[in-house]
XYZ file of C-alpha atoms in Angstrom:
272
model
C 231.969 25.715 92.322
C 230.376 22.336 91.381
C 232.003 19.118 92.512
C 234.590 17.760 90.081
C 232.461 14.788 88.961
C 229.405 16.882 88.120
C 231.623 19.465 86.445
C 233.327 16.835 84.269
C 230.019 15.325 83.155
C 228.880 18.824 82.225
C 231.994 19.303 80.105
C 231.244 16.057 78.257
C 227.719 17.274 77.449
C 228.701 18.709 74.090
C 226.603 21.341 72.277
C 226.357 21.344 68.491
C 226.424 24.951 67.294
C 226.234 24.351 63.546
C 225.079 21.354 61.525
C 227.313 22.465 58.676
C 226.968 20.848 55.275
C 226.414 17.269 56.382
C 230.148 16.590 56.281
C 231.361 19.313 58.654
C 229.785 20.270 61.974
C 230.756 22.653 64.779
C 230.536 22.117 68.526
C 231.255 24.071 71.701
C 232.799 22.520 74.780
C 233.211 24.273 78.091
C 236.233 23.739 80.315
C 236.504 22.169 83.734
C 236.484 24.602 86.635
C 239.881 23.750 88.083
C 242.495 25.671 90.014
C 244.695 25.243 86.972
C 245.498 27.835 84.325
C 245.459 25.524 81.323
C 243.023 23.023 79.848
C 243.662 19.476 81.037
C 244.412 17.202 78.097
C 242.112 14.496 79.442
C 239.192 16.887 79.062
C 240.017 17.370 75.384
C 240.353 13.607 74.848
C 236.926 13.052 76.379
C 235.322 15.836 74.366
C 236.868 14.550 71.118
C 235.314 11.134 71.757
C 231.883 12.533 72.566
C 231.965 14.607 69.364
C 232.958 11.565 67.294
C 230.025 9.621 68.770
C 227.661 12.454 67.837
C 229.125 12.705 64.338
C 228.787 8.981 63.500
C 226.251 7.597 65.994
C 225.865 4.249 64.198
C 229.488 3.259 64.838
C 231.791 2.844 67.833
C 235.193 4.465 68.237
C 238.019 1.973 67.784
C 240.921 4.431 68.080
C 241.715 8.060 68.684
C 245.025 9.795 68.023
C 245.292 13.313 69.444
C 248.033 15.893 68.899
C 248.313 18.754 71.392
C 249.746 21.721 69.498
C 249.658 24.470 72.121
C 248.479 25.124 75.649
C 244.753 25.694 75.963
C 243.514 28.508 78.202
C 241.136 27.403 80.948
C 239.274 30.731 80.914
C 238.153 30.408 77.272
C 235.706 27.848 75.815
C 236.988 25.417 73.204
C 235.399 25.378 69.756
C 235.482 22.206 67.716
C 235.113 21.503 64.024
C 234.400 17.875 63.118
C 234.821 16.620 59.556
C 233.392 13.261 58.544
C 236.247 12.248 56.260
C 234.705 8.876 55.457
C 231.694 6.800 56.410
C 231.044 3.415 54.861
C 229.098 0.375 55.954
C 231.867 -0.883 58.274
C 234.245 1.984 58.985
C 234.225 5.737 59.449
C 236.895 8.374 60.001
C 236.392 11.724 61.716
C 238.912 14.558 61.987
C 238.316 17.043 64.811
C 240.078 20.374 65.368
C 239.951 22.222 68.709
C 240.555 25.972 68.619
C 240.638 29.019 70.846
C 241.320 32.651 69.986
C 245.078 32.019 69.667
C 244.502 29.266 67.097
C 244.484 25.463 67.073
C 245.197 23.867 70.448
C 244.668 20.205 69.518
C 243.561 17.885 66.725
C 242.235 14.335 66.743
C 241.938 11.608 64.132
C 239.218 9.187 65.170
C 238.635 5.808 63.534
C 235.239 4.141 63.990
C 233.829 0.706 63.265
C 230.453 -1.009 63.141
C 230.510 -3.727 65.806
C 231.179 -7.211 64.387
C 231.392 -10.716 65.850
C 234.200 -13.201 65.226
C 236.959 -15.252 66.868
C 238.659 -13.721 69.912
C 241.912 -14.136 71.845
C 244.111 -12.063 74.127
C 247.496 -12.497 75.754
C 248.032 -10.277 78.776
C 249.328 -10.758 82.299
C 246.586 -11.988 84.608
C 244.774 -9.537 86.865
C 244.885 -9.943 90.642
C 242.036 -9.088 92.999
C 240.867 -5.497 93.356
C 242.908 -3.773 96.059
C 241.053 -3.241 99.311
C 239.835 0.146 100.586
C 243.022 0.523 102.659
C 244.771 1.193 99.318
C 242.521 4.132 98.464
C 244.814 6.746 96.925
C 243.173 9.857 95.447
C 244.658 11.009 92.148
C 244.454 14.725 91.359
C 241.811 15.551 88.716
C 240.181 12.098 88.832
C 236.822 12.574 90.595
C 236.091 8.946 91.404
C 237.426 6.083 93.484
C 241.045 5.072 92.805
C 243.225 2.506 94.571
C 246.963 1.906 94.168
C 249.867 0.404 96.087
C 252.355 2.999 94.756
C 252.131 6.753 95.344
C 253.360 8.735 92.334
C 253.530 11.826 94.554
C 256.369 10.215 96.526
C 260.006 10.600 95.463
C 260.755 6.935 96.120
C 262.797 5.439 93.277
C 261.334 2.448 91.466
C 260.871 0.897 88.038
C 258.878 2.963 85.515
C 255.697 0.984 86.125
C 252.404 1.908 87.756
C 248.910 0.495 87.981
C 245.750 1.598 89.680
C 242.171 0.464 90.062
C 239.346 2.876 89.359
C 235.554 2.930 89.489
C 233.276 5.852 88.697
C 229.868 6.590 90.178
C 226.950 5.075 88.229
C 226.981 6.460 84.699
C 225.649 5.511 81.261
C 227.839 3.117 79.267
C 227.929 5.599 76.389
C 230.205 7.757 78.580
C 232.730 4.960 79.210
C 235.171 5.712 76.407
C 235.370 9.434 77.209
C 235.811 8.844 80.957
C 238.451 6.146 80.487
C 240.386 8.281 77.998
C 240.275 11.145 80.498
C 241.878 8.910 83.138
C 244.629 7.612 80.836
C 246.064 11.116 80.418
C 247.003 11.701 84.044
C 249.763 9.387 85.292
C 252.048 8.336 82.416
C 254.499 11.200 83.005
C 254.625 10.308 86.690
C 255.318 6.712 85.700
C 258.263 7.805 83.530
C 259.670 9.784 86.479
C 259.775 6.867 88.936
C 263.454 5.905 88.264
C 264.622 9.551 88.588
C 266.017 10.388 92.027
C 264.253 13.280 93.746
C 261.498 13.565 91.120
C 257.760 13.009 91.420
C 254.773 14.037 89.334
C 254.070 17.145 91.436
C 257.312 18.793 90.292
C 256.060 20.228 87.003
C 257.236 23.825 86.861
C 259.875 23.365 89.566
C 262.127 20.343 89.053
C 260.948 19.744 85.491
C 258.691 21.050 82.735
C 256.254 18.684 81.072
C 253.486 18.816 78.498
C 251.751 16.017 76.628
C 252.385 16.250 72.881
C 250.388 13.254 71.612
C 248.041 10.650 73.055
C 246.453 7.612 71.440
C 243.739 5.322 72.789
C 242.535 2.081 71.203
C 239.230 0.535 72.249
C 238.924 -3.240 71.864
C 235.658 -4.179 73.569
C 232.669 -2.481 75.227
C 232.984 -1.805 78.975
C 231.613 0.250 81.826
C 233.525 2.629 84.090
C 231.155 2.089 87.033
C 232.615 -1.423 87.252
C 236.187 -1.830 88.508
C 238.880 -1.252 85.876
C 242.635 -1.740 86.189
C 244.915 0.715 84.382
C 248.292 -1.002 84.041
C 251.081 1.054 82.475
C 254.822 1.445 82.046
C 257.293 3.836 80.428
C 259.860 1.963 78.295
C 261.906 5.046 77.380
C 262.779 8.577 78.544
C 265.276 10.314 76.249
C 266.095 13.598 74.484
C 263.644 15.609 76.562
C 260.699 13.308 75.802
C 258.972 10.543 77.725
C 256.929 7.733 76.266
C 254.463 5.533 78.113
C 251.871 2.928 77.270
C 249.217 0.992 79.118
C 246.223 -1.327 79.109
C 242.760 -1.045 80.602
C 241.423 -4.344 81.972
C 238.237 -5.374 83.706
C 238.112 -7.034 87.113
C 237.817 -10.360 85.229
C 241.017 -9.653 83.258
C 239.379 -8.755 79.941
C 241.460 -6.294 77.904
C 239.107 -3.494 76.831
C 241.439 -0.660 75.810
C 245.103 0.262 75.325
C 246.833 3.629 75.223
C 250.123 5.375 74.531
C 251.462 8.853 75.169
C 254.474 10.986 74.310
C 255.288 14.085 76.355
C 257.839 16.833 76.634
C 259.835 16.228 79.823
C 262.691 18.694 80.481
C 264.545 18.805 83.753
C 265.564 22.170 85.173
C 268.967 20.841 86.199
C 271.289 18.240 84.756
C 270.796 14.768 86.217
């Protein structure tokens, strides 16, 4: 089995199987080789973004909204159909559908924009220094360096907030959006669980059942993932069997480069 990093990069190397009619194109994407029976949503987010970049190479993705309709099977490749719904001088829109033999497993609406210059401002909490190597805390499914002062695998009660630093091995900047989106899918449910006594993110299938239903990422500025990035997130609400979380991606210098939000099914196996 290849190492997780090499395997992930291979999954993001998308193959076009049909050029279609100039508006529609088809792609194949293989799945990560994980000890996990279903397709990880972060993989689909990354593949959606790579397909959008191939569909409209003259523009950059500014947002992606993905809906996960059913569980994807890890033992079956995913087939994608991309439709260029619009492409003008400034903006483009691409709709992508991911299917397996049982039907549609996910869809994505991707909005793209030709890069422009103009006034800038941001208002976010300042970023502290990168945590030292003593805070190294591996996160399952993320095959690169991550550092955090809070362990989401612990059942310690705390506010529904979490942040971690990450840095990938050297990689082309064109992969940054897909790799960052992949990372944003992993820890928002665990963040929502922090105030719940006796719960931690490893309890899926035992103390609770969870599944991401929708995930949105907005990209504000170009960035690299082989430089340090801070993912700062919180969950403002958990109610009616659903969790919601949102976060920001910031550079070591405090520049806001992306934001994200996620809703997930989150059912507890016993009343709390």
